[in-house]
mmCIF file of C-alpha atoms in Angstrom:
data_model
loop_
_atom_site.group_PDB
_atom_site.id
_atom_site.type_symbol
_atom_site.label_atom_id
_atom_site.label_comp_id
_atom_site.label_asym_id
_atom_site.label_seq_id
_atom_site.Cartn_x
_atom_site.Cartn_y
_atom_site.Cartn_z
ATOM 1 C CA MET Z 11 -13.329 4.351 -55.450
ATOM 2 C CA LYS Z 12 -13.921 1.653 -58.015
ATOM 3 C CA LEU Z 13 -15.791 2.687 -60.943
ATOM 4 C CA ILE Z 14 -18.378 0.213 -62.063
ATOM 5 C CA ARG Z 15 -20.290 1.838 -64.909
ATOM 6 C CA THR Z 16 -20.423 4.754 -66.789
ATOM 7 C CA THR Z 17 -23.874 5.983 -68.731
ATOM 8 C CA HIS Z 18 -23.890 9.289 -70.904
ATOM 9 C CA LYS Z 19 -27.637 10.777 -72.306
ATOM 10 C CA LEU Z 20 -28.274 13.100 -74.546
ATOM 11 C CA HIS Z 21 -31.866 14.485 -74.871
ATOM 12 C CA PHE Z 22 -32.623 17.148 -77.721
ATOM 13 C CA TYR Z 23 -35.924 18.769 -77.387
ATOM 14 C CA ILE Z 24 -38.177 19.608 -80.102
ATOM 15 C CA ASP Z 25 -40.801 21.812 -77.594
ATOM 16 C CA ASP Z 26 -43.774 22.200 -80.242
ATOM 17 C CA TYR Z 27 -44.964 18.860 -81.249
ATOM 18 C CA THR Z 28 -44.688 15.403 -80.453
ATOM 19 C CA LEU Z 29 -42.759 13.130 -82.424
ATOM 20 C CA LYS Z 30 -44.865 10.655 -84.110
ATOM 21 C CA VAL Z 31 -42.651 7.585 -85.022
ATOM 22 C CA THR Z 32 -44.106 4.839 -87.541
ATOM 23 C CA PRO Z 33 -43.219 1.570 -87.723
ATOM 24 C CA GLU Z 34 -41.243 1.918 -90.900
ATOM 25 C CA GLN Z 35 -39.256 4.636 -89.280
ATOM 26 C CA LEU Z 36 -38.372 2.474 -86.660
ATOM 27 C CA SER Z 37 -37.214 -0.547 -89.000
ATOM 28 C CA THR Z 38 -35.275 1.878 -91.114
ATOM 29 C CA LEU Z 39 -33.161 3.069 -87.748
ATOM 30 C CA ARG Z 40 -32.462 -0.489 -87.031
ATOM 31 C CA GLU Z 41 -30.975 -1.033 -90.230
ATOM 32 C CA ARG Z 42 -28.666 1.807 -90.143
ATOM 33 C CA LEU Z 43 -27.645 0.691 -86.879
ATOM 34 C CA LYS Z 44 -27.174 -3.055 -87.440
ATOM 35 C CA ASP Z 45 -24.096 -3.545 -85.920
ATOM 36 C CA PHE Z 46 -25.660 -2.974 -82.571
ATOM 37 C CA SER Z 47 -28.526 -5.553 -83.348
ATOM 38 C CA MET Z 48 -31.289 -2.972 -82.013
ATOM 39 C CA THR Z 49 -34.615 -4.499 -80.954
ATOM 40 C CA PRO Z 50 -37.739 -2.636 -79.723
ATOM 41 C CA VAL Z 51 -38.201 -2.472 -76.063
ATOM 42 C CA PRO Z 52 -41.491 -1.597 -74.094
ATOM 43 C CA LEU Z 53 -40.805 2.055 -72.682
ATOM 44 C CA PHE Z 54 -43.200 4.204 -70.835
ATOM 45 C CA HIS Z 55 -42.754 7.931 -70.234
ATOM 46 C CA PHE Z 56 -44.338 10.182 -67.333
ATOM 47 C CA ASN Z 57 -46.120 12.736 -68.720
ATOM 48 C CA PRO Z 58 -46.307 15.635 -65.928
ATOM 49 C CA SER Z 59 -49.525 17.517 -67.476
ATOM 50 C CA ASP Z 60 -51.749 14.591 -66.344
ATOM 51 C CA ASN Z 61 -49.733 12.598 -64.247
ATOM 52 C CA THR Z 62 -49.739 9.468 -66.447
ATOM 53 C CA TYR Z 63 -47.265 7.203 -68.292
ATOM 54 C CA GLU Z 64 -47.665 6.713 -71.789
ATOM 55 C CA SER Z 65 -45.843 4.204 -73.883
ATOM 56 C CA VAL Z 66 -42.865 5.384 -75.821
ATOM 57 C CA CYS Z 67 -41.248 4.102 -78.771
ATOM 58 C CA ALA Z 68 -37.470 2.808 -77.883
ATOM 59 C CA LEU Z 69 -34.694 0.357 -79.546
ATOM 60 C CA ALA Z 70 -31.986 -1.021 -77.325
ATOM 61 C CA SER Z 71 -28.786 -2.804 -78.351
ATOM 62 C CA GLU Z 72 -28.539 -6.408 -78.120
ATOM 63 C CA ASP Z 73 -26.070 -5.806 -75.164
ATOM 64 C CA GLU Z 74 -28.299 -3.200 -73.451
ATOM 65 C CA SER Z 75 -25.416 -0.863 -74.210
ATOM 66 C CA LEU Z 76 -27.285 1.690 -76.477
ATOM 67 C CA GLN Z 77 -30.429 2.822 -76.240
ATOM 68 C CA ILE Z 78 -32.607 5.120 -78.502
ATOM 69 C CA SER Z 79 -36.087 6.886 -77.693
ATOM 70 C CA PHE Z 80 -38.550 9.246 -78.492
ATOM 71 C CA PRO Z 81 -40.466 10.173 -75.336
ATOM 72 C CA GLY Z 82 -42.935 13.090 -76.168
ATOM 73 C CA ASN Z 83 -40.989 16.068 -77.649
ATOM 74 C CA GLU Z 84 -37.589 15.021 -77.577
ATOM 75 C CA PHE Z 85 -35.383 12.039 -78.645
ATOM 76 C CA MET Z 86 -33.050 10.642 -76.623
ATOM 77 C CA VAL Z 87 -29.676 8.526 -77.163
ATOM 78 C CA ALA Z 88 -28.216 6.575 -73.822
ATOM 79 C CA TYR Z 89 -25.131 4.883 -74.171
ATOM 80 C CA ILE Z 90 -22.370 2.871 -71.568
ATOM 81 C CA CYS Z 91 -19.048 3.507 -72.026
ATOM 82 C CA GLU Z 92 -16.028 5.380 -70.356
ATOM 83 C CA ASP Z 93 -14.855 7.517 -73.257
ATOM 84 C CA THR Z 94 -16.624 10.551 -74.139
ATOM 85 C CA SER Z 95 -15.086 11.213 -77.301
ATOM 86 C CA GLU Z 96 -16.652 7.583 -78.122
ATOM 87 C CA PHE Z 97 -20.234 8.693 -76.910
ATOM 88 C CA LEU Z 98 -19.971 11.745 -79.313
ATOM 89 C CA ALA Z 99 -18.993 10.147 -81.974
ATOM 90 C CA LEU Z 100 -21.653 7.266 -81.499
ATOM 91 C CA THR Z 101 -24.353 10.320 -81.147
ATOM 92 C CA SER Z 102 -23.312 12.162 -84.317
ATOM 93 C CA ARG Z 103 -23.719 8.863 -86.119
ATOM 94 C CA VAL Z 104 -27.569 8.309 -84.476
ATOM 95 C CA ILE Z 105 -28.292 12.102 -84.839
ATOM 96 C CA GLY Z 106 -27.538 11.924 -88.665
ATOM 97 C CA TYR Z 107 -29.794 8.979 -89.337
ATOM 98 C CA VAL Z 108 -32.704 10.502 -86.954
ATOM 99 C CA CYS Z 109 -32.495 13.722 -88.824
ATOM 100 C CA GLU Z 110 -32.685 11.991 -92.212
ATOM 101 C CA ILE Z 111 -35.699 9.313 -91.390
ATOM 102 C CA PHE Z 112 -37.563 11.503 -89.513
ATOM 103 C CA SER Z 113 -37.055 15.094 -91.241
ATOM 104 C CA MET Z 114 -36.376 16.713 -88.309
ATOM 105 C CA GLU Z 115 -33.881 19.741 -88.452
ATOM 106 C CA LYS Z 116 -34.156 22.230 -85.395
ATOM 107 C CA GLY Z 117 -34.828 22.130 -81.468
ATOM 108 C CA CYS Z 118 -34.833 24.610 -78.670
ATOM 109 C CA GLN Z 119 -33.055 22.788 -76.015
ATOM 110 C CA ILE Z 120 -30.035 20.208 -75.449
ATOM 111 C CA GLU Z 121 -29.253 18.584 -71.973
ATOM 112 C CA ILE Z 122 -26.311 16.033 -71.683
ATOM 113 C CA SER Z 123 -25.903 14.013 -68.712
ATOM 114 C CA GLN Z 124 -23.147 11.411 -67.325
ATOM 115 C CA SER Z 125 -24.094 8.702 -64.581
ATOM 116 C CA LEU Z 126 -21.079 7.070 -62.815
ATOM 117 C CA ILE Z 127 -21.757 4.239 -60.475
ATOM 118 C CA PHE Z 128 -18.880 3.570 -58.028
ATOM 119 C CA ARG Z 129 -18.452 1.126 -55.243
ATOM 120 C CA SER Z 130 -16.625 3.151 -52.156
ATOM 121 C CA SER Z 131 -15.671 2.355 -48.771
ATOM 122 C CA GLU Z 132 -16.690 4.551 -45.819
ATOM 123 C CA VAL Z 133 -13.705 6.657 -46.071
ATOM 124 C CA HIS Z 134 -14.131 8.232 -49.424
ATOM 125 C CA ILE Z 135 -17.929 8.845 -48.196
ATOM 126 C CA ALA Z 136 -16.862 10.709 -45.110
ATOM 127 C CA ASN Z 137 -15.842 13.427 -47.143
ATOM 128 C CA PHE Z 138 -19.308 14.172 -47.672
ATOM 129 C CA TYR Z 139 -20.883 13.892 -44.756
ATOM 130 C CA LYS Z 140 -19.937 13.522 -41.124
ATOM 131 C CA VAL Z 141 -23.138 11.516 -40.117
ATOM 132 C CA ASN Z 142 -23.735 7.722 -40.119
ATOM 133 C CA ALA Z 143 -26.437 7.507 -42.566
ATOM 134 C CA PHE Z 144 -27.470 4.457 -44.569
ATOM 135 C CA THR Z 145 -28.595 6.698 -47.340
ATOM 136 C CA TRP Z 146 -28.463 10.278 -48.259
ATOM 137 C CA GLY Z 147 -28.625 12.640 -51.400
ATOM 138 C CA ASN Z 148 -26.837 15.900 -52.155
ATOM 139 C CA ASN Z 149 -28.217 18.117 -55.039
ATOM 140 C CA VAL Z 150 -26.264 21.283 -56.282
ATOM 141 C CA THR Z 151 -27.496 23.179 -59.344
ATOM 142 C CA GLU Z 152 -25.456 26.302 -60.958
ATOM 143 C CA ARG Z 153 -25.976 28.635 -63.650
ATOM 144 C CA LYS Z 154 -22.899 28.856 -66.206
ATOM 145 C CA VAL Z 155 -22.453 30.359 -69.484
ATOM 146 C CA LEU Z 156 -20.476 28.538 -72.332
ATOM 147 C CA ASP Z 157 -17.321 29.691 -73.275
ATOM 148 C CA ASN Z 158 -17.412 29.397 -77.115
ATOM 149 C CA SER Z 159 -21.340 29.156 -77.827
ATOM 150 C CA LYS Z 160 -22.145 31.631 -74.765
ATOM 151 C CA GLU Z 161 -25.054 29.878 -74.363
ATOM 152 C CA ASP Z 162 -26.743 30.114 -70.591
ATOM 153 C CA ILE Z 163 -26.520 26.378 -69.360
ATOM 154 C CA VAL Z 164 -27.792 25.079 -65.946
ATOM 155 C CA ALA Z 165 -25.649 22.425 -64.556
ATOM 156 C CA ILE Z 166 -26.381 20.099 -61.978
ATOM 157 C CA THR Z 167 -24.498 17.886 -59.815
ATOM 158 C CA THR Z 168 -26.589 15.272 -57.765
ATOM 159 C CA ILE Z 169 -24.688 12.334 -55.608
ATOM 160 C CA ARG Z 170 -26.674 9.261 -53.698
ATOM 161 C CA LYS Z 171 -25.198 7.032 -51.252
ATOM 162 C CA LEU Z 172 -27.025 3.663 -51.145
ATOM 163 C CA PRO Z 173 -26.253 0.181 -49.321
ATOM 164 C CA LEU Z 174 -24.359 -2.229 -51.635
ATOM 165 C CA ASN Z 175 -27.223 -5.027 -51.367
ATOM 166 C CA THR Z 176 -29.655 -2.581 -52.964
ATOM 167 C CA PRO Z 177 -31.326 -4.555 -55.573
ATOM 168 C CA SER Z 178 -30.357 -1.848 -58.262
ATOM 169 C CA TYR Z 179 -26.787 -3.051 -57.578
ATOM 170 C CA TYR Z 180 -27.200 -5.774 -59.636
ATOM 171 C CA SER Z 181 -28.792 -3.933 -62.774
ATOM 172 C CA PHE Z 182 -25.577 -1.514 -62.422
ATOM 173 C CA VAL Z 183 -22.744 -4.572 -62.566
ATOM 174 C CA ASP Z 184 -21.594 -7.495 -64.815
ATOM 175 C CA ALA Z 185 -21.543 -11.473 -63.470
ATOM 176 C CA ASN Z 186 -17.905 -10.935 -62.919
ATOM 177 C CA GLU Z 187 -18.498 -8.039 -60.193
ATOM 178 C CA GLN Z 188 -21.312 -9.487 -58.758
ATOM 179 C CA GLN Z 189 -19.304 -12.632 -57.772
ATOM 180 C CA GLY Z 190 -16.201 -10.797 -55.924
ATOM 181 C CA GLU Z 191 -15.637 -9.847 -52.348
ATOM 182 C CA VAL Z 192 -18.221 -7.367 -50.947
ATOM 183 C CA SER Z 193 -17.378 -5.910 -47.671
ATOM 184 C CA HIS Z 194 -20.288 -4.529 -45.468
ATOM 185 C CA LYS Z 195 -18.430 -1.339 -45.114
ATOM 186 C CA ASP Z 196 -18.685 -0.777 -48.938
ATOM 187 C CA LYS Z 197 -21.589 1.432 -50.457
ATOM 188 C CA LEU Z 198 -22.828 2.425 -53.956
ATOM 189 C CA ILE Z 199 -22.193 6.164 -54.619
ATOM 190 C CA ILE Z 200 -24.205 7.279 -58.097
ATOM 191 C CA LEU Z 201 -22.970 10.669 -59.211
ATOM 192 C CA ASN Z 202 -25.209 12.359 -61.990
ATOM 193 C CA VAL Z 203 -24.235 15.197 -63.617
ATOM 194 C CA GLN Z 204 -26.367 17.319 -66.180
ATOM 195 C CA SER Z 205 -25.478 20.463 -68.225
ATOM 196 C CA LYS Z 206 -28.495 21.590 -70.238
ATOM 197 C CA THR Z 207 -29.058 24.712 -72.401
ATOM 198 C CA SER Z 208 -31.583 27.245 -70.963
ATOM 199 C CA SER Z 209 -35.386 26.352 -71.255
ATOM 200 C CA LYS Z 210 -36.448 30.353 -70.945
ATOM 201 C CA LYS Z 211 -35.148 30.112 -74.693
ATOM 202 C CA THR Z 212 -37.902 28.615 -76.907
ATOM 203 C CA SER Z 213 -36.902 29.731 -80.302
ATOM 204 C CA LYS Z 214 -35.717 26.736 -82.463
ATOM 205 C CA ARG Z 215 -32.131 27.633 -82.789
ATOM 206 C CA PHE Z 216 -30.223 24.479 -82.447
ATOM 207 C CA ILE Z 217 -29.629 22.589 -86.005
ATOM 208 C CA VAL Z 218 -29.659 19.006 -84.834
ATOM 209 C CA ASN Z 219 -26.900 17.868 -87.038
ATOM 210 C CA ASP Z 220 -24.787 20.680 -86.702
ATOM 211 C CA CYS Z 221 -24.189 21.274 -82.978
ATOM 212 C CA TYR Z 222 -21.177 18.936 -82.071
ATOM 213 C CA GLY Z 223 -19.769 22.086 -80.426
ATOM 214 C CA ILE Z 224 -22.074 22.591 -78.032
ATOM 215 C CA TYR Z 225 -22.277 18.927 -77.729
ATOM 216 C CA ARG Z 226 -18.649 19.211 -76.918
ATOM 217 C CA GLU Z 227 -19.155 22.049 -74.060
ATOM 218 C CA LEU Z 228 -21.728 20.279 -72.611
ATOM 219 C CA CYS Z 229 -19.538 17.172 -72.025
ATOM 220 C CA ASP Z 230 -16.790 19.786 -70.859
ATOM 221 C CA SER Z 231 -19.254 21.115 -68.324
ATOM 222 C CA ASN Z 232 -19.940 17.581 -67.200
ATOM 223 C CA ALA Z 233 -15.996 16.899 -66.911
ATOM 224 C CA GLU Z 234 -15.894 20.045 -64.506
ATOM 225 C CA LEU Z 235 -18.415 18.889 -62.413
ATOM 226 C CA ILE Z 236 -17.033 15.279 -62.160
ATOM 227 C CA GLY Z 237 -13.771 17.009 -61.610
ATOM 228 C CA LYS Z 238 -14.836 18.887 -58.765
ATOM 229 C CA PHE Z 239 -16.424 15.580 -57.194
ATOM 230 C CA HIS Z 240 -12.890 13.708 -57.526
ATOM 231 C CA SER Z 241 -11.466 16.631 -55.676
ATOM 232 C CA MET Z 242 -13.661 16.182 -52.767
ATOM 233 C CA CYS Z 243 -13.060 12.622 -52.397
ATOM 234 C CA SER Z 244 -9.109 13.138 -52.230
ATOM 235 C CA CYS Z 245 -9.560 15.968 -49.744
ATOM 236 C CA ARG Z 246 -8.883 14.031 -46.922
#
């Protein structure tokens, strides 16, 4: 399988209030991250309480590799890169700015997810299902306890198979990849892993800029899930 793209996301939930973001605050955040050439972008967040979409304050880098948004009662950092350490270093930097600019100190839940997009042949896909389906999905949810922090977490693995000619393929890859040779037997495999602390604990126990250890543990949990995926791919 060929890895096309890896996207990391951090969700930090505040829970009891919606973050009110002013243009002045966004401008300050843009200035702090000027090496990424951040600009405001339109973004909408689905509110399940009333089944509506609401406009969200968001910034994206010029090359779209970095996005910071404030949907509802959380803030989210998304970054496209293969190296988890690079993502954590950038996230720590962004969190420091967010704490300073928005006077935010604690939250009640943390989630880190990673999405990996692969281009694969049917040989690898046969390790998952023995049926000739042109699309399928698989979802596994586990409960775990982190070794160091002893936090109860939920770890979720989702795997999807899509035709290579799906419109979303062209949003996943760069121009060079699009111009490469494509076999009709090749498919897209989308692996999404996420590890998140329990939503049942509603106390504000996470200090936003002092949770690097938990961020690291959640990433390690995801790495374990990704390792299981690769083991499945090489089992034949």
